[in-house]
Amino acid sequence: MKKYVFVLFLAVWGGFSISITSAQNNVDTRITNNLNKLNFKYDVKDDGTFQFTLPVGNRTQMVFIHSKTSSYGQLEIREVYSVIYQSSKKPDEIKLNRLLIDNGQKKLGAWELIFEDNTYFIVFTAKIPAQLNDSDLKSTIDIVATSSDAMEQTLFNTDEW
């Protein structure tokens, strides 16, 4: 049930980007082409968000990629992200401090605490150039999946996402 609520959240959250662009039918074919080259099995949501689950050791992690991008000057940016927490209860300060400390150790990506519609989400997100090749996108996906899965296990001892 939580995953379905999160998908609704994605639709709302994606709508607040600044300077949004999208490909025909809300799907960015650059991502489709890259994921197909990588032989990824994925679903595409109505808003064009790609969703797939990757094995991480003996566990799994759900990863999302927005088709919609945002721009800053000539830089077009895309988000690759994964959720590790969704609840009406705010995570405790010890967990939030752990995420903040972990942020300082990351070379790519960062932890975000999002509060939307009375629900808290902890998300690890990498904001990357939108035109990455398949190899660089794969590296980003791997970083997002492994970082998220490790922290989900450490903080919550779950494999829900």
JSON list of C-alpha atoms in Angstrom, two decimals:
[
{"chain": "A", "resi": 1, "resn": "MET", "atom": "CA", "xyz": [0.00, 0.00, 0.00]},
{"chain": "A", "resi": 2, "resn": "LYS", "atom": "CA", "xyz": [2.83, 2.40, 0.87]},
{"chain": "A", "resi": 3, "resn": "LYS", "atom": "CA", "xyz": [4.39, 2.03, -2.58]},
{"chain": "A", "resi": 4, "resn": "TYR", "atom": "CA", "xyz": [1.12, 3.02, -4.26]},
{"chain": "A", "resi": 5, "resn": "VAL", "atom": "CA", "xyz": [0.79, 6.10, -2.06]},
{"chain": "A", "resi": 6, "resn": "PHE", "atom": "CA", "xyz": [4.35, 7.00, -3.01]},
{"chain": "A", "resi": 7, "resn": "VAL", "atom": "CA", "xyz": [3.56, 6.76, -6.72]},
{"chain": "A", "resi": 8, "resn": "LEU", "atom": "CA", "xyz": [0.78, 9.30, -6.17]},
{"chain": "A", "resi": 9, "resn": "PHE", "atom": "CA", "xyz": [3.29, 11.45, -4.31]},
{"chain": "A", "resi": 10, "resn": "LEU", "atom": "CA", "xyz": [5.66, 11.23, -7.30]},
{"chain": "A", "resi": 11, "resn": "ALA", "atom": "CA", "xyz": [3.00, 12.63, -9.60]},
{"chain": "A", "resi": 12, "resn": "VAL", "atom": "CA", "xyz": [2.45, 15.60, -7.29]},
{"chain": "A", "resi": 13, "resn": "TRP", "atom": "CA", "xyz": [6.13, 16.15, -6.50]},
{"chain": "A", "resi": 14, "resn": "GLY", "atom": "CA", "xyz": [7.14, 16.02, -10.16]},
{"chain": "A", "resi": 15, "resn": "GLY", "atom": "CA", "xyz": [4.69, 18.81, -10.94]},
{"chain": "A", "resi": 16, "resn": "PHE", "atom": "CA", "xyz": [6.61, 21.40, -8.91]},
{"chain": "A", "resi": 17, "resn": "SER", "atom": "CA", "xyz": [9.84, 21.41, -10.95]},
{"chain": "A", "resi": 18, "resn": "ILE", "atom": "CA", "xyz": [10.96, 24.69, -12.44]},
{"chain": "A", "resi": 19, "resn": "SER", "atom": "CA", "xyz": [11.33, 24.98, -16.20]},
{"chain": "A", "resi": 20, "resn": "ILE", "atom": "CA", "xyz": [10.05, 21.47, -16.95]},
{"chain": "A", "resi": 21, "resn": "THR", "atom": "CA", "xyz": [10.52, 19.87, -20.35]},
{"chain": "A", "resi": 22, "resn": "SER", "atom": "CA", "xyz": [9.29, 16.48, -21.47]},
{"chain": "A", "resi": 23, "resn": "ALA", "atom": "CA", "xyz": [9.37, 14.27, -24.54]},
{"chain": "A", "resi": 24, "resn": "GLN", "atom": "CA", "xyz": [6.34, 13.13, -26.51]},
{"chain": "A", "resi": 25, "resn": "ASN", "atom": "CA", "xyz": [3.81, 11.24, -24.33]},
{"chain": "A", "resi": 26, "resn": "ASN", "atom": "CA", "xyz": [5.67, 12.33, -21.17]},
{"chain": "A", "resi": 27, "resn": "VAL", "atom": "CA", "xyz": [8.45, 9.79, -21.79]},
{"chain": "A", "resi": 28, "resn": "ASP", "atom": "CA", "xyz": [12.01, 10.88, -22.44]},
{"chain": "A", "resi": 29, "resn": "THR", "atom": "CA", "xyz": [13.25, 8.53, -25.14]},
{"chain": "A", "resi": 30, "resn": "ARG", "atom": "CA", "xyz": [16.85, 9.12, -24.05]},
{"chain": "A", "resi": 31, "resn": "ILE", "atom": "CA", "xyz": [16.09, 7.15, -20.89]},
{"chain": "A", "resi": 32, "resn": "THR", "atom": "CA", "xyz": [14.12, 4.50, -22.77]},
{"chain": "A", "resi": 33, "resn": "ASN", "atom": "CA", "xyz": [17.04, 4.00, -25.14]},
{"chain": "A", "resi": 34, "resn": "ASN", "atom": "CA", "xyz": [19.59, 3.82, -22.31]},
{"chain": "A", "resi": 35, "resn": "LEU", "atom": "CA", "xyz": [17.56, 1.39, -20.20]},
{"chain": "A", "resi": 36, "resn": "ASN", "atom": "CA", "xyz": [16.91, -0.81, -23.24]},
{"chain": "A", "resi": 37, "resn": "LYS", "atom": "CA", "xyz": [20.65, -0.88, -24.06]},
{"chain": "A", "resi": 38, "resn": "LEU", "atom": "CA", "xyz": [21.25, -1.95, -20.45]},
{"chain": "A", "resi": 39, "resn": "ASN", "atom": "CA", "xyz": [18.56, -4.67, -20.70]},
{"chain": "A", "resi": 40, "resn": "PHE", "atom": "CA", "xyz": [16.63, -3.21, -17.76]},
{"chain": "A", "resi": 41, "resn": "LYS", "atom": "CA", "xyz": [13.05, -4.28, -17.23]},
{"chain": "A", "resi": 42, "resn": "TYR", "atom": "CA", "xyz": [11.02, -1.25, -16.19]},
{"chain": "A", "resi": 43, "resn": "ASP", "atom": "CA", "xyz": [7.56, 0.22, -15.90]},
{"chain": "A", "resi": 44, "resn": "VAL", "atom": "CA", "xyz": [6.66, 3.73, -17.01]},
{"chain": "A", "resi": 45, "resn": "LYS", "atom": "CA", "xyz": [4.08, 5.68, -15.02]},
{"chain": "A", "resi": 46, "resn": "ASP", "atom": "CA", "xyz": [1.55, 8.04, -16.62]},
{"chain": "A", "resi": 47, "resn": "ASP", "atom": "CA", "xyz": [3.76, 11.02, -15.83]},
{"chain": "A", "resi": 48, "resn": "GLY", "atom": "CA", "xyz": [6.72, 9.40, -17.62]},
{"chain": "A", "resi": 49, "resn": "THR", "atom": "CA", "xyz": [8.56, 8.29, -14.49]},
{"chain": "A", "resi": 50, "resn": "PHE", "atom": "CA", "xyz": [10.52, 5.08, -14.97]},
{"chain": "A", "resi": 51, "resn": "GLN", "atom": "CA", "xyz": [10.34, 2.56, -12.13]},
{"chain": "A", "resi": 52, "resn": "PHE", "atom": "CA", "xyz": [12.29, -0.65, -11.68]},
{"chain": "A", "resi": 53, "resn": "THR", "atom": "CA", "xyz": [13.65, -2.89, -8.94]},
{"chain": "A", "resi": 54, "resn": "LEU", "atom": "CA", "xyz": [17.28, -3.94, -8.81]},
{"chain": "A", "resi": 55, "resn": "PRO", "atom": "CA", "xyz": [18.94, -6.74, -6.88]},
{"chain": "A", "resi": 56, "resn": "VAL", "atom": "CA", "xyz": [21.40, -5.46, -4.27]},
{"chain": "A", "resi": 57, "resn": "GLY", "atom": "CA", "xyz": [23.13, -8.49, -2.84]},
{"chain": "A", "resi": 58, "resn": "ASN", "atom": "CA", "xyz": [20.38, -10.72, -1.46]},
{"chain": "A", "resi": 59, "resn": "ARG", "atom": "CA", "xyz": [18.02, -7.72, -1.20]},
{"chain": "A", "resi": 60, "resn": "THR", "atom": "CA", "xyz": [16.30, -5.44, -3.71]},
{"chain": "A", "resi": 61, "resn": "GLN", "atom": "CA", "xyz": [15.85, -1.69, -4.14]},
{"chain": "A", "resi": 62, "resn": "MET", "atom": "CA", "xyz": [13.28, 0.24, -6.16]},
{"chain": "A", "resi": 63, "resn": "VAL", "atom": "CA", "xyz": [14.69, 3.07, -8.28]},
{"chain": "A", "resi": 64, "resn": "PHE", "atom": "CA", "xyz": [12.89, 5.86, -10.13]},
{"chain": "A", "resi": 65, "resn": "ILE", "atom": "CA", "xyz": [13.99, 8.12, -12.98]},
{"chain": "A", "resi": 66, "resn": "HIS", "atom": "CA", "xyz": [12.02, 11.20, -13.95]},
{"chain": "A", "resi": 67, "resn": "SER", "atom": "CA", "xyz": [11.45, 11.78, -17.65]},
{"chain": "A", "resi": 68, "resn": "LYS", "atom": "CA", "xyz": [10.70, 15.38, -16.81]},
{"chain": "A", "resi": 69, "resn": "THR", "atom": "CA", "xyz": [13.78, 17.50, -16.47]},
{"chain": "A", "resi": 70, "resn": "SER", "atom": "CA", "xyz": [14.51, 20.93, -15.08]},
{"chain": "A", "resi": 71, "resn": "SER", "atom": "CA", "xyz": [16.88, 23.48, -16.50]},
{"chain": "A", "resi": 72, "resn": "TYR", "atom": "CA", "xyz": [19.26, 25.98, -15.05]},
{"chain": "A", "resi": 73, "resn": "GLY", "atom": "CA", "xyz": [20.61, 28.10, -17.87]},
{"chain": "A", "resi": 74, "resn": "GLN", "atom": "CA", "xyz": [21.91, 25.63, -20.46]},
{"chain": "A", "resi": 75, "resn": "LEU", "atom": "CA", "xyz": [22.15, 22.76, -17.95]},
{"chain": "A", "resi": 76, "resn": "GLU", "atom": "CA", "xyz": [19.34, 20.20, -18.19]},
{"chain": "A", "resi": 77, "resn": "ILE", "atom": "CA", "xyz": [19.00, 18.12, -15.02]},
{"chain": "A", "resi": 78, "resn": "ARG", "atom": "CA", "xyz": [17.29, 14.81, -14.33]},
{"chain": "A", "resi": 79, "resn": "GLU", "atom": "CA", "xyz": [16.61, 13.03, -11.04]},
{"chain": "A", "resi": 80, "resn": "VAL", "atom": "CA", "xyz": [17.41, 9.39, -10.30]},
{"chain": "A", "resi": 81, "resn": "TYR", "atom": "CA", "xyz": [16.18, 8.46, -6.83]},
{"chain": "A", "resi": 82, "resn": "SER", "atom": "CA", "xyz": [15.06, 5.81, -4.39]},
{"chain": "A", "resi": 83, "resn": "VAL", "atom": "CA", "xyz": [12.85, 5.91, -1.31]},
{"chain": "A", "resi": 84, "resn": "ILE", "atom": "CA", "xyz": [13.76, 4.27, 1.98]},
{"chain": "A", "resi": 85, "resn": "TYR", "atom": "CA", "xyz": [11.02, 5.64, 4.26]},
{"chain": "A", "resi": 86, "resn": "GLN", "atom": "CA", "xyz": [7.39, 6.71, 4.00]},
{"chain": "A", "resi": 87, "resn": "SER", "atom": "CA", "xyz": [5.29, 7.45, 7.07]},
{"chain": "A", "resi": 88, "resn": "SER", "atom": "CA", "xyz": [3.01, 9.97, 8.71]},
{"chain": "A", "resi": 89, "resn": "LYS", "atom": "CA", "xyz": [5.58, 10.04, 11.54]},
{"chain": "A", "resi": 90, "resn": "LYS", "atom": "CA", "xyz": [8.68, 12.18, 11.26]},
{"chain": "A", "resi": 91, "resn": "PRO", "atom": "CA", "xyz": [11.89, 10.13, 11.51]},
{"chain": "A", "resi": 92, "resn": "ASP", "atom": "CA", "xyz": [13.69, 10.63, 14.82]},
{"chain": "A", "resi": 93, "resn": "GLU", "atom": "CA", "xyz": [16.65, 13.00, 15.11]},
{"chain": "A", "resi": 94, "resn": "ILE", "atom": "CA", "xyz": [19.19, 10.20, 15.45]},
{"chain": "A", "resi": 95, "resn": "LYS", "atom": "CA", "xyz": [18.19, 8.82, 12.03]},
{"chain": "A", "resi": 96, "resn": "LEU", "atom": "CA", "xyz": [18.14, 12.29, 10.46]},
{"chain": "A", "resi": 97, "resn": "ASN", "atom": "CA", "xyz": [21.58, 13.09, 11.89]},
{"chain": "A", "resi": 98, "resn": "ARG", "atom": "CA", "xyz": [22.90, 9.83, 10.44]},
{"chain": "A", "resi": 99, "resn": "LEU", "atom": "CA", "xyz": [21.62, 10.87, 7.00]},
{"chain": "A", "resi": 100, "resn": "LEU", "atom": "CA", "xyz": [23.19, 14.31, 7.30]},
{"chain": "A", "resi": 101, "resn": "ILE", "atom": "CA", "xyz": [26.56, 12.81, 8.23]},
{"chain": "A", "resi": 102, "resn": "ASP", "atom": "CA", "xyz": [26.27, 10.34, 5.34]},
{"chain": "A", "resi": 103, "resn": "ASN", "atom": "CA", "xyz": [25.57, 13.22, 2.91]},
{"chain": "A", "resi": 104, "resn": "GLY", "atom": "CA", "xyz": [29.06, 14.57, 3.58]},
{"chain": "A", "resi": 105, "resn": "GLN", "atom": "CA", "xyz": [30.59, 11.26, 2.47]},
{"chain": "A", "resi": 106, "resn": "LYS", "atom": "CA", "xyz": [28.74, 11.03, -0.86]},
{"chain": "A", "resi": 107, "resn": "LYS", "atom": "CA", "xyz": [30.44, 11.90, -4.13]},
{"chain": "A", "resi": 108, "resn": "LEU", "atom": "CA", "xyz": [27.15, 11.73, -6.04]},
{"chain": "A", "resi": 109, "resn": "GLY", "atom": "CA", "xyz": [23.65, 12.12, -4.63]},
{"chain": "A", "resi": 110, "resn": "ALA", "atom": "CA", "xyz": [22.21, 13.28, -1.34]},
{"chain": "A", "resi": 111, "resn": "TRP", "atom": "CA", "xyz": [19.56, 12.41, 1.23]},
{"chain": "A", "resi": 112, "resn": "GLU", "atom": "CA", "xyz": [16.37, 14.45, 1.28]},
{"chain": "A", "resi": 113, "resn": "LEU", "atom": "CA", "xyz": [13.56, 14.61, 3.81]},
{"chain": "A", "resi": 114, "resn": "ILE", "atom": "CA", "xyz": [10.34, 15.48, 2.01]},
{"chain": "A", "resi": 115, "resn": "PHE", "atom": "CA", "xyz": [7.04, 16.31, 3.71]},
{"chain": "A", "resi": 116, "resn": "GLU", "atom": "CA", "xyz": [4.05, 16.20, 1.39]},
{"chain": "A", "resi": 117, "resn": "ASP", "atom": "CA", "xyz": [0.35, 15.60, 2.14]},
{"chain": "A", "resi": 118, "resn": "ASN", "atom": "CA", "xyz": [1.06, 14.83, 5.82]},
{"chain": "A", "resi": 119, "resn": "THR", "atom": "CA", "xyz": [3.58, 12.15, 4.85]},
{"chain": "A", "resi": 120, "resn": "TYR", "atom": "CA", "xyz": [7.34, 12.08, 5.40]},
{"chain": "A", "resi": 121, "resn": "PHE", "atom": "CA", "xyz": [9.63, 10.54, 2.79]},
{"chain": "A", "resi": 122, "resn": "ILE", "atom": "CA", "xyz": [13.34, 9.87, 3.00]},
{"chain": "A", "resi": 123, "resn": "VAL", "atom": "CA", "xyz": [14.77, 9.78, -0.50]},
{"chain": "A", "resi": 124, "resn": "PHE", "atom": "CA", "xyz": [18.28, 9.38, -1.86]},
{"chain": "A", "resi": 125, "resn": "THR", "atom": "CA", "xyz": [18.49, 11.38, -5.08]},
{"chain": "A", "resi": 126, "resn": "ALA", "atom": "CA", "xyz": [21.14, 12.02, -7.68]},
{"chain": "A", "resi": 127, "resn": "LYS", "atom": "CA", "xyz": [20.58, 15.11, -9.80]},
{"chain": "A", "resi": 128, "resn": "ILE", "atom": "CA", "xyz": [22.50, 14.50, -12.99]},
{"chain": "A", "resi": 129, "resn": "PRO", "atom": "CA", "xyz": [22.84, 15.89, -16.51]},
{"chain": "A", "resi": 130, "resn": "ALA", "atom": "CA", "xyz": [19.82, 14.70, -18.50]},
{"chain": "A", "resi": 131, "resn": "GLN", "atom": "CA", "xyz": [21.81, 13.46, -21.48]},
{"chain": "A", "resi": 132, "resn": "LEU", "atom": "CA", "xyz": [24.03, 10.86, -19.78]},
{"chain": "A", "resi": 133, "resn": "ASN", "atom": "CA", "xyz": [25.10, 7.88, -21.85]},
{"chain": "A", "resi": 134, "resn": "ASP", "atom": "CA", "xyz": [23.98, 4.39, -20.82]},
{"chain": "A", "resi": 135, "resn": "SER", "atom": "CA", "xyz": [27.21, 3.57, -18.97]},
{"chain": "A", "resi": 136, "resn": "ASP", "atom": "CA", "xyz": [27.12, 6.73, -16.83]},
{"chain": "A", "resi": 137, "resn": "LEU", "atom": "CA", "xyz": [23.40, 6.29, -16.18]},
{"chain": "A", "resi": 138, "resn": "LYS", "atom": "CA", "xyz": [24.08, 2.71, -15.05]},
{"chain": "A", "resi": 139, "resn": "SER", "atom": "CA", "xyz": [26.75, 3.95, -12.63]},
{"chain": "A", "resi": 140, "resn": "THR", "atom": "CA", "xyz": [24.31, 6.52, -11.24]},
{"chain": "A", "resi": 141, "resn": "ILE", "atom": "CA", "xyz": [21.57, 3.91, -10.85]},
{"chain": "A", "resi": 142, "resn": "ASP", "atom": "CA", "xyz": [23.99, 1.59, -9.04]},
{"chain": "A", "resi": 143, "resn": "ILE", "atom": "CA", "xyz": [25.06, 4.35, -6.65]},
{"chain": "A", "resi": 144, "resn": "VAL", "atom": "CA", "xyz": [21.45, 5.30, -5.88]},
{"chain": "A", "resi": 145, "resn": "ALA", "atom": "CA", "xyz": [20.35, 1.68, -5.38]},
{"chain": "A", "resi": 146, "resn": "THR", "atom": "CA", "xyz": [23.29, 0.59, -3.20]},
{"chain": "A", "resi": 147, "resn": "SER", "atom": "CA", "xyz": [23.30, 3.77, -1.09]},
{"chain": "A", "resi": 148, "resn": "SER", "atom": "CA", "xyz": [19.56, 3.55, -0.52]},
{"chain": "A", "resi": 149, "resn": "ASP", "atom": "CA", "xyz": [19.49, -0.14, 0.25]},
{"chain": "A", "resi": 150, "resn": "ALA", "atom": "CA", "xyz": [22.36, 0.07, 2.72]},
{"chain": "A", "resi": 151, "resn": "MET", "atom": "CA", "xyz": [20.79, 2.97, 4.60]},
{"chain": "A", "resi": 152, "resn": "GLU", "atom": "CA", "xyz": [17.32, 1.38, 4.58]},
{"chain": "A", "resi": 153, "resn": "GLN", "atom": "CA", "xyz": [18.82, -1.71, 6.18]},
{"chain": "A", "resi": 154, "resn": "THR", "atom": "CA", "xyz": [20.91, 0.30, 8.67]},
{"chain": "A", "resi": 155, "resn": "LEU", "atom": "CA", "xyz": [18.20, 2.70, 9.83]},
{"chain": "A", "resi": 156, "resn": "PHE", "atom": "CA", "xyz": [15.05, 0.60, 9.55]},
{"chain": "A", "resi": 157, "resn": "ASN", "atom": "CA", "xyz": [16.18, -3.02, 9.16]},
{"chain": "A", "resi": 158, "resn": "THR", "atom": "CA", "xyz": [13.66, -3.44, 6.33]},
{"chain": "A", "resi": 159, "resn": "ASP", "atom": "CA", "xyz": [13.68, -4.30, 2.64]},
{"chain": "A", "resi": 160, "resn": "GLU", "atom": "CA", "xyz": [10.38, -2.63, 1.78]},
{"chain": "A", "resi": 161, "resn": "TRP", "atom": "CA", "xyz": [11.66, -0.51, -1.07]}
]
